[in-house]
Amino acid sequence: MYQYDNYDQTIVDERVAQFRDQTERFLAGQLADDEYRPLRLMNGLYLQRHAPMLRVAIPYGLLSSDQLRMLAHIARKYDKNYGHFSTRQNIQYNWPRLEQVPDILADLASVQMHAIQTSGNCIRNVTSDHLAGVAADEIEDPRPYCEILRQWSTFHPEFSYLPRKFKIAVTGATEDRAAVAVHDIGFYMTRNDTGEVGFRVLVGGGLGRTPYIGAIIREFLPKRDLLSYSEAILRVYNRFGRRDNKYKARIKILVNALGAAEFATRVEDEWQQMDRDALTLTDAALADIKRRFTTPDYQAFDGDAPAFAAKLGEDAAFKRWVSRNTHAHKLPGYRAVSVSLKTPERPPGDATDAQMDTLADLAERYSAAEIRVTHEQNLVFADVATQDLYALWQGLDALGLAVPNIGTLTDMICCPGLDFCALANAGSIPIAADITNAFNDYDYLYDIGELKIKMSGCMNACGHHHVGHIGILGVDKKGVEFYQLTLGGSAASDAVLGDRLGPALEKERVVPVIRSLLDVYLEHRQEDERFLDTYRRIGMTPFKDRVYGAEDEIRRSA
Amino acid sequence: MKVIKNNTVVNDAWQLVDDGAELPAGDVIVSLGRWQQERDALLARDGQVGVALTGDQDPAALADDLDQLPLIGLLFPKFTDGRNYSSARLLRERFGYKGELRALGNVLRDQLFYMQRCGIDAFALAEGRDADAALQSLRDFSKVYQDTGDSATPVWRLRGAV
Ligand code: SF4
């Protein structure tokens, strides 16, 4: 966990004062709506369907137990006792009052948190692998680089009024767990021929109205050049990105208009001309940042605890949860644990204040007092000794948070949709509830295996529907909610956009159609193929025929 | 023109002149196009000459003229148009411009801090804005993270690691 020094704290405190002043001027009528708007957005504050929505930054998804308790406190004091964890590894509150937002920010600042640049046309909160630092497939821990990018991008004076929002993701692992390919810049840590560690650089990924998987513009960037190269990309974008149409203003449109090769040449030219020395990441500066990350107090185990093996034998429910919700850890005797926020009780990604408080206690007891937020809207306890797993599981179960569905079809990504979001065309939370209720047989879920359903309430694609194995997009047809399905998308290392299944479906048909799609999968599945693999092998036709062919027959017989 | 300069509000003699308009006496700021077409005549006048750049104009177009220009204006048609932040940095850091960089147009107090950090040192606030109040915003932050060629020392240097 990164620890602020006085400088970091000063900047966050001064931000609170600045935003308080801006908000007071707005409330006093001295700042016009359209002048205040970008200012509040740069602080994650939206004016929504029912009330303002405040998005709080969780840099690269990492939280201390004290910070999680503060998030619980805010939910209790200023909101309706819950918060929503988003695909950006942030948390959103749906019911704060505008005049209280400065106080919320002051509370956040007291635990080294903020809402800086969680929205607006600026560089957003940097996201990363939720298993950073503990994954076995990691080349290097990406978090110090995320923190360096966080600091560099915080109130960057040149890049605070970009053509559009700008998202950066970093991963240090070989498997992409952070949807890096759909970011404006994606950094993949890699080794060159001489064994030096640096970054492969991708630009122009993004979802929304015009989805793109990003293009690699540099195969190897030395670590020391991380900031100068980022600055070159941002400068090219800031100067040449379109500003005449907000739907064509993301960097992906510029990269596509110029072609990735030409875009790369422009970045390279800018980079060659700029004063790179000032931005070079020296060994000393990097060491300084790394030093301010605390490391868990790991114990040396030979392997899994004997008591753990015994419990696996005794308790089938525990065993099921372990096999579904825990992940390998780089150290023997440890596991990383996913806490599923996809439960029948609440909308995907939501947690109550009481749950957050208890999770903070559990993290202190069992996982180095840290919690991570995943882009799939779950939480992770990254450093749990196997000897503690049973007790942790019981603790989670008491909270209703031991649902063993990680990676299965009920572990959906789902945006707030029509229930909260002013931009929505259709509800997404009710569809998620329908799916959760319909598919509640674990044997069936496990038989289906890995299946990523991702759902957005409109084409802004906050729910990443384009890269779902099954994507669901809410559309509005003459005031009625319809749902457009896509198949075959992926946000992992094999990132690809999904294909449209066919005409949008009425709300009632979404669950039956998913069932039909799964029937087709089960009929065609070879060995342990995932849904995605089967789709890739057999293509769209069998799925389409089943869904729409059947519809034709029904129509004909009617 | 009323401007914020060196942390005070002053009224100076510079006038922004539209392209078609006749040149008044005194110090004038003209467009890049007019400067390129009428450079000799402009330099032969009594008053001083400055050039105003729009966000889509490449500051490199002035690279050879910098010694002759005591002032370069940067036009912000809307305060959300951030292109001239890049132009300001290029003029200061790449081309070494030492004269005055003046923000013109929809210049509002809540952006002054960023402008200043990019090397802009004079701010002609939008019509009807309270310049004295705006002065406060130039001091919004006492610490900064980036090295952007202004006089502020970024915190990673203050940390003494380098
Ligand atoms: S995808 Fe649309 S409906 Fe869903 S949160 Fe984003 S903007 Fe709102």
XYZ file of C-alpha atoms and ligand atoms in Angstrom:
728
model
C 0.000 0.000 0.000
C 1.429 3.385 -0.994
C 1.814 5.774 1.951
C 1.398 9.508 1.360
C 4.142 11.842 2.431
C 3.502 15.471 3.403
C 3.595 16.570 -0.193
C 0.898 14.151 -1.308
C -1.206 15.114 1.692
C -0.779 18.838 1.032
C -1.961 18.484 -2.541
C -5.042 16.505 -1.548
C -5.861 18.950 1.281
C -5.466 21.930 -1.020
C -7.744 20.207 -3.488
C -10.454 19.956 -0.851
C -10.158 23.682 -0.149
C -10.195 24.517 -3.843
C -13.273 22.421 -4.525
C -15.059 23.790 -1.473
C -14.489 27.288 -2.782
C -15.648 26.352 -6.285
C -18.790 24.699 -4.938
C -19.577 27.651 -2.690
C -19.203 30.018 -5.618
C -21.513 27.805 -7.662
C -24.132 27.650 -4.929
C -23.870 31.427 -4.528
C -24.564 31.870 -8.218
C -21.102 33.237 -9.019
C -20.140 30.320 -11.193
C -22.404 29.405 -14.115
C -23.626 25.843 -14.641
C -21.437 25.213 -17.638
C -18.417 26.736 -15.903
C -18.856 24.621 -12.789
C -19.600 21.451 -14.734
C -16.041 20.575 -15.854
C -14.777 21.512 -12.402
C -17.132 19.169 -10.592
C -16.601 16.419 -13.147
C -12.872 16.633 -12.540
C -13.855 15.721 -9.025
C -16.087 12.833 -10.010
C -19.327 14.645 -9.303
C -22.235 14.064 -11.682
C -25.751 15.410 -11.475
C -27.840 12.277 -11.992
C -31.348 10.935 -12.249
C -32.224 11.225 -8.553
C -29.335 13.021 -6.932
C -25.678 13.797 -7.545
C -23.378 10.824 -8.016
C -19.903 11.014 -6.518
C -17.168 8.751 -7.822
C -14.288 8.288 -5.422
C -10.873 7.254 -6.722
C -9.367 3.977 -5.629
C -5.996 4.235 -7.364
C -5.278 0.941 -9.183
C -7.964 -0.632 -7.009
C -5.939 -0.745 -3.801
C -7.498 0.027 -0.417
C -6.303 -0.193 3.155
C -8.705 -1.431 5.799
C -8.908 2.108 7.229
C -9.821 3.445 3.830
C -12.537 0.839 3.404
C -13.927 1.817 6.802
C -13.992 5.411 5.648
C -15.934 4.372 2.545
C -18.404 2.656 4.881
C -18.603 5.791 7.014
C -19.369 7.922 3.963
C -22.065 5.487 2.850
C -23.621 5.756 6.294
C -23.273 9.457 6.920
C -23.872 10.978 3.491
C -25.594 8.273 1.488
C -28.103 5.460 1.820
C -25.817 2.958 3.493
C -24.196 1.478 0.434
C -21.694 2.126 -2.314
C -21.245 0.742 -5.816
C -17.859 -0.578 -6.981
C -17.420 0.164 -10.683
C -15.493 -1.317 -13.600
C -12.974 1.474 -13.134
C -11.988 -0.007 -9.762
C -13.603 3.016 -8.115
C -16.561 3.405 -5.794
C -19.657 5.455 -6.562
C -22.183 6.954 -4.201
C -25.612 7.590 -5.616
C -27.220 9.840 -3.052
C -24.875 12.503 -1.665
C -25.990 16.129 -1.412
C -24.057 18.626 -3.449
C -23.385 20.957 -0.548
C -21.965 18.057 1.463
C -19.496 16.902 -1.172
C -16.677 19.143 0.108
C -17.107 17.554 3.547
C -16.984 14.093 1.997
C -13.760 15.030 0.267
C -12.314 16.286 3.540
C -13.209 12.971 5.180
C -11.564 11.112 2.324
C -8.435 13.246 2.553
C -8.059 12.221 6.187
C -7.309 8.668 4.976
C -5.236 9.600 1.918
C -8.104 9.403 -0.539
C -9.741 11.741 -3.006
C -12.027 11.979 -6.018
C -9.512 13.709 -8.253
C -9.971 13.129 -11.980
C -12.497 10.336 -11.607
C -14.414 12.004 -14.404
C -13.983 14.855 -16.871
C -11.862 15.254 -19.983
C -8.617 14.533 -18.259
C -6.404 11.597 -17.337
C -8.544 9.329 -15.192
C -7.717 7.052 -12.317
C -5.068 4.535 -13.444
C -6.239 0.923 -13.293
C -4.318 -2.314 -12.939
C -4.294 -6.045 -12.306
C -6.140 -6.901 -9.092
C -3.567 -9.636 -8.445
C -0.635 -7.225 -8.798
C 2.261 -8.189 -6.585
C 0.933 -11.665 -5.764
C 0.339 -13.266 -9.168
C 2.679 -16.041 -10.184
C 2.668 -14.927 -13.832
C 4.037 -11.488 -13.065
C 7.169 -9.998 -14.595
C 7.183 -7.152 -12.102
C 4.741 -5.527 -9.708
C 3.035 -2.784 -11.764
C 1.795 -0.746 -8.811
C 4.797 1.553 -8.372
C 4.422 2.525 -12.040
C 0.708 3.093 -11.507
C 1.527 5.376 -8.604
C 4.118 7.244 -10.648
C 1.510 7.727 -13.365
C -1.035 8.797 -10.747
C 1.240 11.509 -9.458
C 2.292 12.673 -12.907
C -1.292 12.873 -14.125
C -2.695 14.570 -11.007
C -3.539 18.132 -12.051
C -1.247 17.840 -15.035
C -1.587 21.409 -16.276
C -1.195 20.631 -19.959
C -3.635 17.732 -19.993
C -6.532 18.889 -17.852
C -8.675 20.004 -20.788
C -8.214 17.182 -23.251
C -10.649 16.558 -26.105
C -12.198 13.748 -24.051
C -11.562 11.428 -21.111
C -8.348 9.434 -21.020
C -7.839 6.078 -19.341
C -4.554 4.335 -18.644
C -4.104 0.744 -17.484
C -0.928 -1.090 -16.507
C -0.298 -4.788 -16.032
C 2.829 -6.628 -15.028
C 1.469 -10.092 -15.733
C 1.350 -12.263 -18.826
C -2.380 -12.842 -18.442
C -4.384 -9.654 -18.853
C -6.773 -9.325 -15.919
C -7.249 -5.575 -16.282
C -8.838 -5.261 -19.751
C -5.716 -3.342 -20.757
C -6.447 -3.594 -24.494
C -9.548 -1.414 -24.198
C -7.787 1.583 -22.644
C -6.561 4.796 -24.234
C -3.067 3.755 -23.226
C -2.230 0.251 -22.110
C 1.158 -0.594 -20.653
C 2.159 -4.247 -20.570
C 5.349 -4.972 -18.676
C 7.644 -7.064 -20.811
C 11.275 -8.082 -21.233
C 13.412 -7.233 -24.237
C 16.114 -9.467 -25.775
C 18.654 -8.452 -23.185
C 16.295 -9.260 -20.319
C 15.631 -5.643 -19.397
C 12.115 -4.965 -18.119
C 10.088 -2.245 -19.794
C 6.684 -1.726 -21.368
C 4.890 -2.726 -24.521
C 2.701 0.259 -25.336
C -0.809 0.102 -26.737
C -2.961 3.095 -27.686
C -6.462 3.760 -28.858
C -8.443 1.016 -27.187
C -11.862 1.871 -25.878
C -15.481 0.849 -25.793
C -18.455 3.193 -26.051
C -20.132 4.022 -29.335
C -17.159 3.127 -31.507
C -15.353 0.267 -29.807
C -11.749 -0.574 -30.644
C -9.129 -2.946 -29.369
C -6.008 -0.777 -29.075
C -2.960 -0.974 -31.339
C 0.605 -1.607 -30.192
C 2.712 1.417 -31.108
C 5.901 0.427 -29.349
C 7.163 -3.052 -28.598
C 9.578 -1.973 -25.908
C 9.770 1.200 -23.881
C 12.451 1.364 -21.200
C 11.027 2.019 -17.739
C 12.885 5.276 -17.366
C 10.930 6.670 -20.321
C 7.472 5.880 -18.978
C 6.520 9.491 -18.290
C 8.213 11.169 -21.229
C 6.610 8.762 -23.675
C 3.224 9.177 -22.000
C 3.629 12.912 -22.240
C 4.427 12.626 -25.951
C 1.277 10.546 -26.574
C -0.872 12.940 -24.585
C 0.571 15.978 -26.332
C -0.137 14.573 -29.779
C -3.657 13.764 -28.635
C -4.240 17.117 -26.948
C -3.121 19.022 -30.029
C -4.637 16.906 -32.778
C -7.561 15.000 -31.268
C -10.939 16.116 -32.597
C -12.859 18.633 -30.534
C -15.735 19.311 -32.891
C -17.776 16.213 -31.980
C -17.664 14.600 -28.573
C -18.418 11.191 -30.053
C -15.309 11.407 -32.189
C -13.026 12.962 -29.626
C -11.409 9.948 -27.983
C -7.830 9.128 -28.928
C -9.023 5.922 -30.618
C -10.637 8.019 -33.356
C -7.396 9.932 -33.944
C -5.342 6.733 -33.990
C -7.768 5.205 -36.432
C -7.956 8.264 -38.673
C -4.186 8.544 -38.930
C -3.476 4.832 -38.837
C -1.556 3.344 -35.948
C 1.769 3.569 -37.800
C 1.400 7.276 -38.574
C 0.199 7.973 -35.051
C 3.241 6.139 -33.698
C 5.515 8.228 -35.944
C 4.009 11.449 -34.629
C 4.488 10.324 -31.053
C 8.041 9.278 -31.809
C 8.775 12.691 -33.411
C 7.365 14.531 -30.446
C 9.261 12.295 -28.079
C 12.565 12.842 -29.870
C 12.145 16.598 -29.695
C 10.991 16.964 -26.126
C 13.142 17.556 -23.086
C 13.167 13.963 -21.941
C 15.710 14.438 -19.204
C 13.277 16.342 -17.032
C 10.862 13.427 -17.186
C 13.304 10.553 -16.957
C 12.500 8.160 -14.191
C 15.776 7.809 -12.349
C 16.625 4.694 -10.357
C 16.565 6.847 -7.242
C 13.099 8.276 -7.926
C 11.741 4.808 -8.667
C 13.339 3.374 -5.536
C 11.823 6.218 -3.542
C 8.300 5.388 -4.734
C 8.825 1.661 -4.172
C 10.051 2.344 -0.666
C 6.796 4.017 0.212
C 4.783 0.908 -0.567
C 4.306 -1.276 2.480
C 4.804 -5.014 1.970
C 2.746 -7.647 3.799
C 4.520 -9.375 6.632
C 4.707 -12.760 4.912
C 5.447 -15.940 6.809
C 7.595 -18.667 5.313
C 5.379 -21.705 4.728
C 6.429 -24.943 3.073
C 3.062 -25.278 1.432
C -0.629 -25.402 2.244
C -1.492 -25.782 5.928
C -2.488 -29.352 6.946
C -5.598 -27.994 8.689
C -6.674 -26.444 5.410
C -6.409 -29.755 3.575
C -8.436 -31.377 6.326
C -11.221 -28.783 6.077
C -11.372 -29.247 2.324
C -12.087 -32.901 2.963
C -14.741 -32.222 5.591
C -16.732 -29.351 4.206
C -18.039 -29.535 0.659
C -19.349 -25.955 0.639
C -15.947 -24.676 1.725
C -14.262 -26.768 -0.917
C -16.556 -25.406 -3.591
C -15.802 -21.848 -2.553
C -12.057 -22.506 -2.465
C -12.034 -23.987 -5.929
C -14.124 -21.157 -7.363
C -13.114 -18.050 -5.426
C -9.447 -18.467 -4.563
C -6.430 -18.039 -6.817
C -2.811 -19.156 -6.780
C -0.374 -16.926 -4.912
C 3.294 -16.549 -5.732
C 4.228 -17.708 -2.219
C 3.642 -21.222 -0.861
C 0.908 -21.476 1.747
C -0.978 -18.406 0.535
C -3.997 -17.780 -1.673
C -5.643 -14.716 -3.120
C -9.373 -14.696 -2.382
C -12.133 -13.152 -4.464
C -15.080 -11.795 -2.552
C -18.019 -11.935 -4.920
C -20.202 -8.839 -4.955
C -22.624 -10.646 -7.263
C -25.089 -11.881 -4.715
C -28.836 -12.432 -4.941
C -29.409 -9.734 -2.321
C -27.883 -6.712 -4.023
C -27.137 -5.249 -7.466
C -23.761 -6.311 -8.888
C -20.863 -4.407 -7.337
C -22.825 -2.995 -4.404
C -21.736 -3.328 -0.784
C -23.388 -1.982 2.343
C -21.679 0.052 5.031
C -21.922 -2.870 7.455
C -20.373 -5.232 4.923
C -17.542 -2.817 4.238
C -16.829 -2.400 7.941
C -16.699 -6.129 8.536
C -14.641 -6.694 5.403
C -12.144 -4.191 6.778
C -11.960 -6.200 10.012
C -11.513 -9.453 8.107
C -8.784 -7.941 5.967
C -6.937 -6.853 9.074
C -7.207 -10.271 10.565
C -6.463 -12.355 7.496
C -5.011 -10.352 4.626
C -2.399 -7.743 5.546
C -5.096 -5.098 6.120
C -5.543 -4.557 2.395
C -8.424 -5.004 -0.003
C -8.430 -4.699 -3.767
C -11.250 -3.767 -6.103
C -11.405 -5.605 -9.424
C -12.625 -4.229 -12.742
C -15.138 -7.058 -12.661
C -16.698 -5.369 -9.627
C -15.572 -7.794 -6.952
C -13.176 -7.427 -4.056
C -9.973 -9.351 -3.452
C -8.129 -10.327 -0.300
C -4.760 -10.896 -1.895
C -2.647 -12.341 0.903
C -4.488 -14.993 2.864
C -2.558 -17.829 4.490
C -4.219 -21.191 3.766
C -4.440 -21.839 7.493
C -6.825 -18.865 7.750
C -9.006 -19.627 4.763
C -11.657 -21.519 6.670
C -12.125 -18.779 9.236
C -12.206 -16.142 6.510
C -14.777 -18.127 4.570
C -16.993 -18.360 7.639
C -16.629 -14.638 8.214
C -17.577 -13.883 4.624
C -20.436 -16.334 4.704
C -21.895 -14.563 7.732
C -21.913 -11.384 5.604
C -23.572 -13.097 2.666
C -20.373 -12.597 0.697
C -19.145 -16.155 0.250
C -21.091 -16.740 -2.958
C -18.922 -19.216 -4.910
C -19.610 -17.845 -8.373
C -16.400 -16.116 -9.443
C -15.874 -16.457 -13.187
C -19.279 -18.069 -13.696
C -22.206 -16.616 -15.540
C -23.707 -14.939 -12.489
C -20.442 -13.087 -11.864
C -21.641 -10.397 -14.251
C -20.352 -6.932 -14.915
C -23.271 -4.555 -14.766
C -23.437 -0.758 -14.937
C -25.982 1.199 -12.832
C -28.291 1.608 -15.834
C -31.739 3.155 -15.756
C -32.080 2.845 -12.000
C -29.480 5.540 -11.420
C -27.802 6.796 -14.549
C -29.178 9.805 -16.398
C -27.780 8.554 -19.706
C -29.305 5.076 -19.608
C -31.623 3.660 -22.256
C -32.641 0.631 -20.262
C -32.287 -1.013 -16.895
C -29.357 -3.319 -16.302
C -29.743 -4.112 -12.596
C -33.162 -5.811 -13.095
C -31.704 -7.989 -15.864
C -28.824 -8.941 -13.601
C -31.352 -9.898 -10.927
C -33.309 -12.007 -13.443
C -30.123 -13.813 -14.472
C -29.031 -14.384 -10.884
C -32.431 -15.789 -9.953
C -32.738 -17.972 -13.029
C -29.275 -19.518 -12.809
C -28.970 -20.434 -9.169
C -27.999 -24.081 -9.547
C -24.283 -24.304 -8.860
C -23.857 -27.659 -10.574
C -25.186 -26.078 -13.743
C -23.063 -22.938 -13.316
C -19.911 -24.977 -12.797
C -20.746 -27.221 -15.710
C -21.006 -24.144 -17.925
C -17.693 -22.968 -16.500
C -16.040 -19.659 -17.332
C -18.561 -17.314 -18.861
C -18.303 -13.558 -18.774
C -21.565 -11.689 -19.105
C -21.154 -7.930 -19.322
C -24.023 -5.536 -19.407
C -24.425 -1.808 -20.140
C -27.537 0.315 -19.963
C -26.539 2.344 -23.011
C -23.907 2.520 -25.716
C -21.473 4.345 -23.440
C -20.530 0.825 -22.445
C -19.550 1.360 -18.814
C -20.465 -2.315 -18.374
C -17.962 -3.353 -21.119
C -20.639 -5.274 -23.045
C -18.565 -5.382 -26.252
C -15.979 -7.577 -24.569
C -18.343 -9.926 -22.767
C -18.435 -13.552 -23.857
C -22.093 -12.629 -23.851
C -22.605 -8.877 -24.009
C -25.917 -7.227 -23.203
C -26.660 -3.678 -24.278
C -29.786 -1.839 -23.208
C -31.501 0.057 -26.014
C -34.609 2.138 -26.104
C -37.221 1.354 -28.739
C -39.959 3.941 -28.636
C -39.813 4.163 -24.876
C -39.601 0.397 -24.304
C -36.498 -1.293 -22.911
C -34.879 -3.739 -25.342
C -31.634 -5.657 -25.131
C -29.081 -6.201 -27.850
C -26.906 -9.280 -27.328
C -23.384 -9.838 -28.622
C -21.362 -13.032 -28.514
C -17.685 -13.840 -28.488
C -16.147 -10.725 -26.982
C -13.165 -10.889 -24.648
C -11.233 -8.407 -22.534
C -8.452 -10.825 -21.651
C -5.131 -11.404 -23.402
C -7.074 -12.559 -26.478
C -9.093 -9.321 -26.491
C -11.703 -9.051 -29.213
C -15.042 -7.323 -29.696
C -18.193 -9.409 -29.695
C -20.482 -9.966 -32.691
C -24.104 -8.962 -32.781
C -26.475 -11.881 -32.277
C -29.451 -10.298 -34.047
C -32.299 -7.876 -33.421
C -32.704 -6.600 -29.870
C -34.888 -8.622 -27.517
C -37.699 -7.748 -25.181
C -36.828 -7.750 -21.515
C -38.679 -11.014 -20.788
C -36.729 -12.845 -23.450
C -33.224 -12.133 -22.191
C -33.056 -14.995 -19.709
C -34.712 -17.614 -21.968
C -32.404 -16.604 -24.807
C -29.332 -16.948 -22.616
C -30.596 -20.403 -21.729
C -30.941 -21.285 -25.412
C -27.435 -20.003 -26.107
C -26.106 -22.190 -23.324
C -28.026 -25.185 -24.703
C -26.302 -24.699 -28.048
C -22.988 -24.464 -26.262
C -23.566 -27.652 -24.263
C -24.619 -29.523 -27.393
C -21.495 -28.506 -29.307
C -18.911 -28.315 -26.543
C -15.814 -30.420 -27.054
C -13.976 -31.598 -23.949
C -13.432 -28.664 -21.616
C -13.981 -25.907 -24.117
C -15.302 -22.690 -22.640
C -18.394 -21.028 -24.138
C -16.044 -18.554 -25.815
C -13.950 -21.315 -27.379
C -16.980 -23.151 -28.691
C -18.316 -19.934 -30.150
C -15.011 -19.300 -31.853
C -14.991 -22.787 -33.298
C -18.581 -23.094 -34.494
C -19.379 -19.461 -35.204
C -22.541 -17.450 -34.881
C -24.967 -19.423 -37.042
C -26.008 -22.202 -34.666
C -26.648 -19.660 -31.912
C -28.492 -17.289 -34.156
C -30.638 -20.031 -35.654
C -31.637 -21.283 -32.269
C -32.687 -17.879 -31.042
C -34.249 -16.287 -34.089
C -35.111 -19.417 -36.042
C -37.254 -20.483 -33.160
C -38.829 -17.083 -33.132
C -39.778 -17.434 -36.795
C -41.344 -20.783 -36.107
C -43.353 -19.387 -33.255
C -44.526 -16.590 -35.462
C -45.484 -18.975 -38.254
C -47.398 -21.289 -35.974
C -49.217 -18.418 -34.308
C -6.611 45.684 -21.836
C -7.087 44.637 -18.222
C -4.726 41.801 -17.349
C -3.302 39.874 -14.451
C 0.457 40.054 -14.573
C 3.085 39.448 -11.930
C 0.350 38.787 -9.409
C -1.320 42.144 -9.842
C -4.076 43.529 -11.979
C -2.911 46.106 -14.483
C -4.423 48.000 -17.368
C -2.082 48.085 -20.314
C -2.079 49.478 -23.819
C -2.174 46.283 -25.850
C -5.120 46.001 -28.228
C -6.351 42.850 -29.937
C -7.100 43.806 -33.539
C -9.513 41.923 -35.773
C -8.189 40.808 -39.124
C -10.212 43.164 -41.289
C -9.900 46.165 -38.984
C -7.631 49.120 -39.542
C -4.579 49.143 -37.294
C -4.932 51.631 -34.456
C -1.970 53.500 -33.065
C -0.105 51.907 -30.191
C 0.595 48.274 -29.242
C -1.372 45.719 -31.224
C -1.939 41.979 -31.187
C -2.719 40.565 -34.627
C -3.529 37.142 -35.989
C -0.850 34.796 -37.285
C -2.172 35.273 -40.823
C -1.920 39.040 -40.658
C 1.538 38.835 -39.152
C 2.728 36.569 -41.937
C 1.286 38.837 -44.630
C 2.097 42.254 -43.212
C 5.164 41.602 -41.140
C 7.328 44.419 -42.542
C 4.618 47.033 -42.274
C 3.786 45.877 -38.748
C 7.417 46.099 -37.652
C 7.818 49.555 -39.208
C 5.047 51.025 -37.048
C 5.660 52.972 -33.864
C 3.856 50.650 -31.483
C 4.812 47.113 -30.494
C 3.427 44.004 -32.217
C 2.255 40.742 -30.772
C 0.713 37.701 -32.468
C -2.256 35.704 -31.226
C -2.351 31.950 -31.914
C -5.468 29.853 -32.079
C -5.381 26.300 -30.753
C -5.071 24.726 -34.191
C -2.089 26.854 -35.231
C 1.337 25.343 -34.864
C 3.536 27.500 -32.632
C 6.484 26.373 -34.756
C 5.195 28.895 -37.320
C 6.588 31.619 -35.035
C 9.846 29.872 -34.193
C 11.950 32.249 -36.310
C 10.094 35.379 -35.227
C 10.303 35.070 -31.481
C 12.947 37.775 -31.018
C 10.719 40.273 -32.747
C 7.661 39.544 -30.666
C 7.465 40.974 -27.134
C 4.082 39.234 -26.717
C 2.346 36.127 -27.998
C -1.341 35.751 -27.330
C -2.966 32.337 -26.881
C -6.651 32.283 -27.710
C -9.058 30.187 -25.694
C -12.374 30.331 -27.575
C -13.871 28.175 -24.811
C -12.176 27.500 -21.514
C -12.523 23.775 -22.185
C -10.348 23.960 -25.305
C -6.974 22.867 -23.959
C -4.832 22.928 -27.104
C -3.079 26.147 -26.243
C -1.766 24.657 -23.022
C 0.438 22.513 -25.240
C 1.327 25.477 -27.428
C 2.376 27.460 -24.369
C 4.734 24.726 -23.251
C 6.171 24.315 -26.731
C 6.839 28.052 -27.012
C 8.541 28.186 -23.633
C 10.307 24.877 -23.428
C 11.017 23.908 -27.032
C 11.456 27.270 -28.714
C 12.778 29.120 -25.684
C 10.407 32.067 -25.945
C 11.162 34.652 -23.249
C 8.519 37.302 -23.982
C 5.044 37.543 -22.577
C 2.543 34.738 -23.120
C -0.929 36.148 -22.706
C -4.108 34.099 -22.375
C -6.977 35.664 -24.345
C -10.627 34.822 -24.815
C -12.750 32.761 -22.439
C -10.168 33.042 -19.678
C -11.665 32.160 -16.284
C -10.184 32.066 -12.838
C -10.414 28.317 -12.307
C -8.032 27.593 -15.161
C -5.386 30.194 -14.315
C -3.334 27.851 -12.192
C -2.936 25.394 -15.064
C -2.160 28.157 -17.535
C 0.510 29.586 -15.313
C 2.122 26.177 -14.949
C 2.354 25.867 -18.729
C 4.284 29.135 -18.950
C 1.493 31.640 -19.550
C 2.325 34.750 -17.535
C -0.437 37.226 -18.396
C -4.169 36.623 -18.242
C -6.733 38.816 -19.918
C -9.828 37.617 -18.084
C -13.107 37.225 -19.939
C -15.448 40.249 -19.905
C -16.910 41.190 -16.567
C -14.785 38.863 -14.428
C -13.408 39.893 -11.093
C -9.664 39.986 -11.585
C -8.867 40.560 -7.911
C -10.780 37.455 -6.904
C -9.110 35.525 -9.685
C -5.678 36.316 -8.244
C -6.406 33.899 -5.416
C -6.733 30.981 -7.817
C -3.137 31.381 -8.929
C -2.233 30.098 -5.478
C -4.584 27.108 -5.375
C -1.745 24.637 -4.897
C 1.548 25.098 -3.096
C 2.975 21.768 -4.307
C 2.907 20.199 -7.752
C 3.797 16.832 -9.238
C 5.043 17.787 -12.687
C 8.071 19.424 -14.162
C 6.482 21.680 -16.760
C 9.118 24.288 -17.220
C 7.592 26.858 -14.885
C 9.415 27.875 -11.753
C 7.658 25.316 -9.516
C 9.782 22.448 -8.230
C 7.911 19.158 -8.541
C 7.604 17.095 -5.401
C 9.721 14.240 -6.721
C 12.640 16.646 -6.720
C 11.722 18.006 -3.301
C 11.746 14.472 -1.972
C 15.481 14.618 -2.394
C 15.690 11.372 -4.271
C 17.341 13.058 -7.231
S -23.349 2.363 -19.790
Fe -24.800 4.042 -20.031
S -26.390 3.561 -18.556
Fe -24.643 2.365 -17.956
S -23.577 3.666 -16.463
Fe -22.651 4.013 -18.453
S -23.706 5.810 -19.213
Fe -24.976 4.987 -17.569
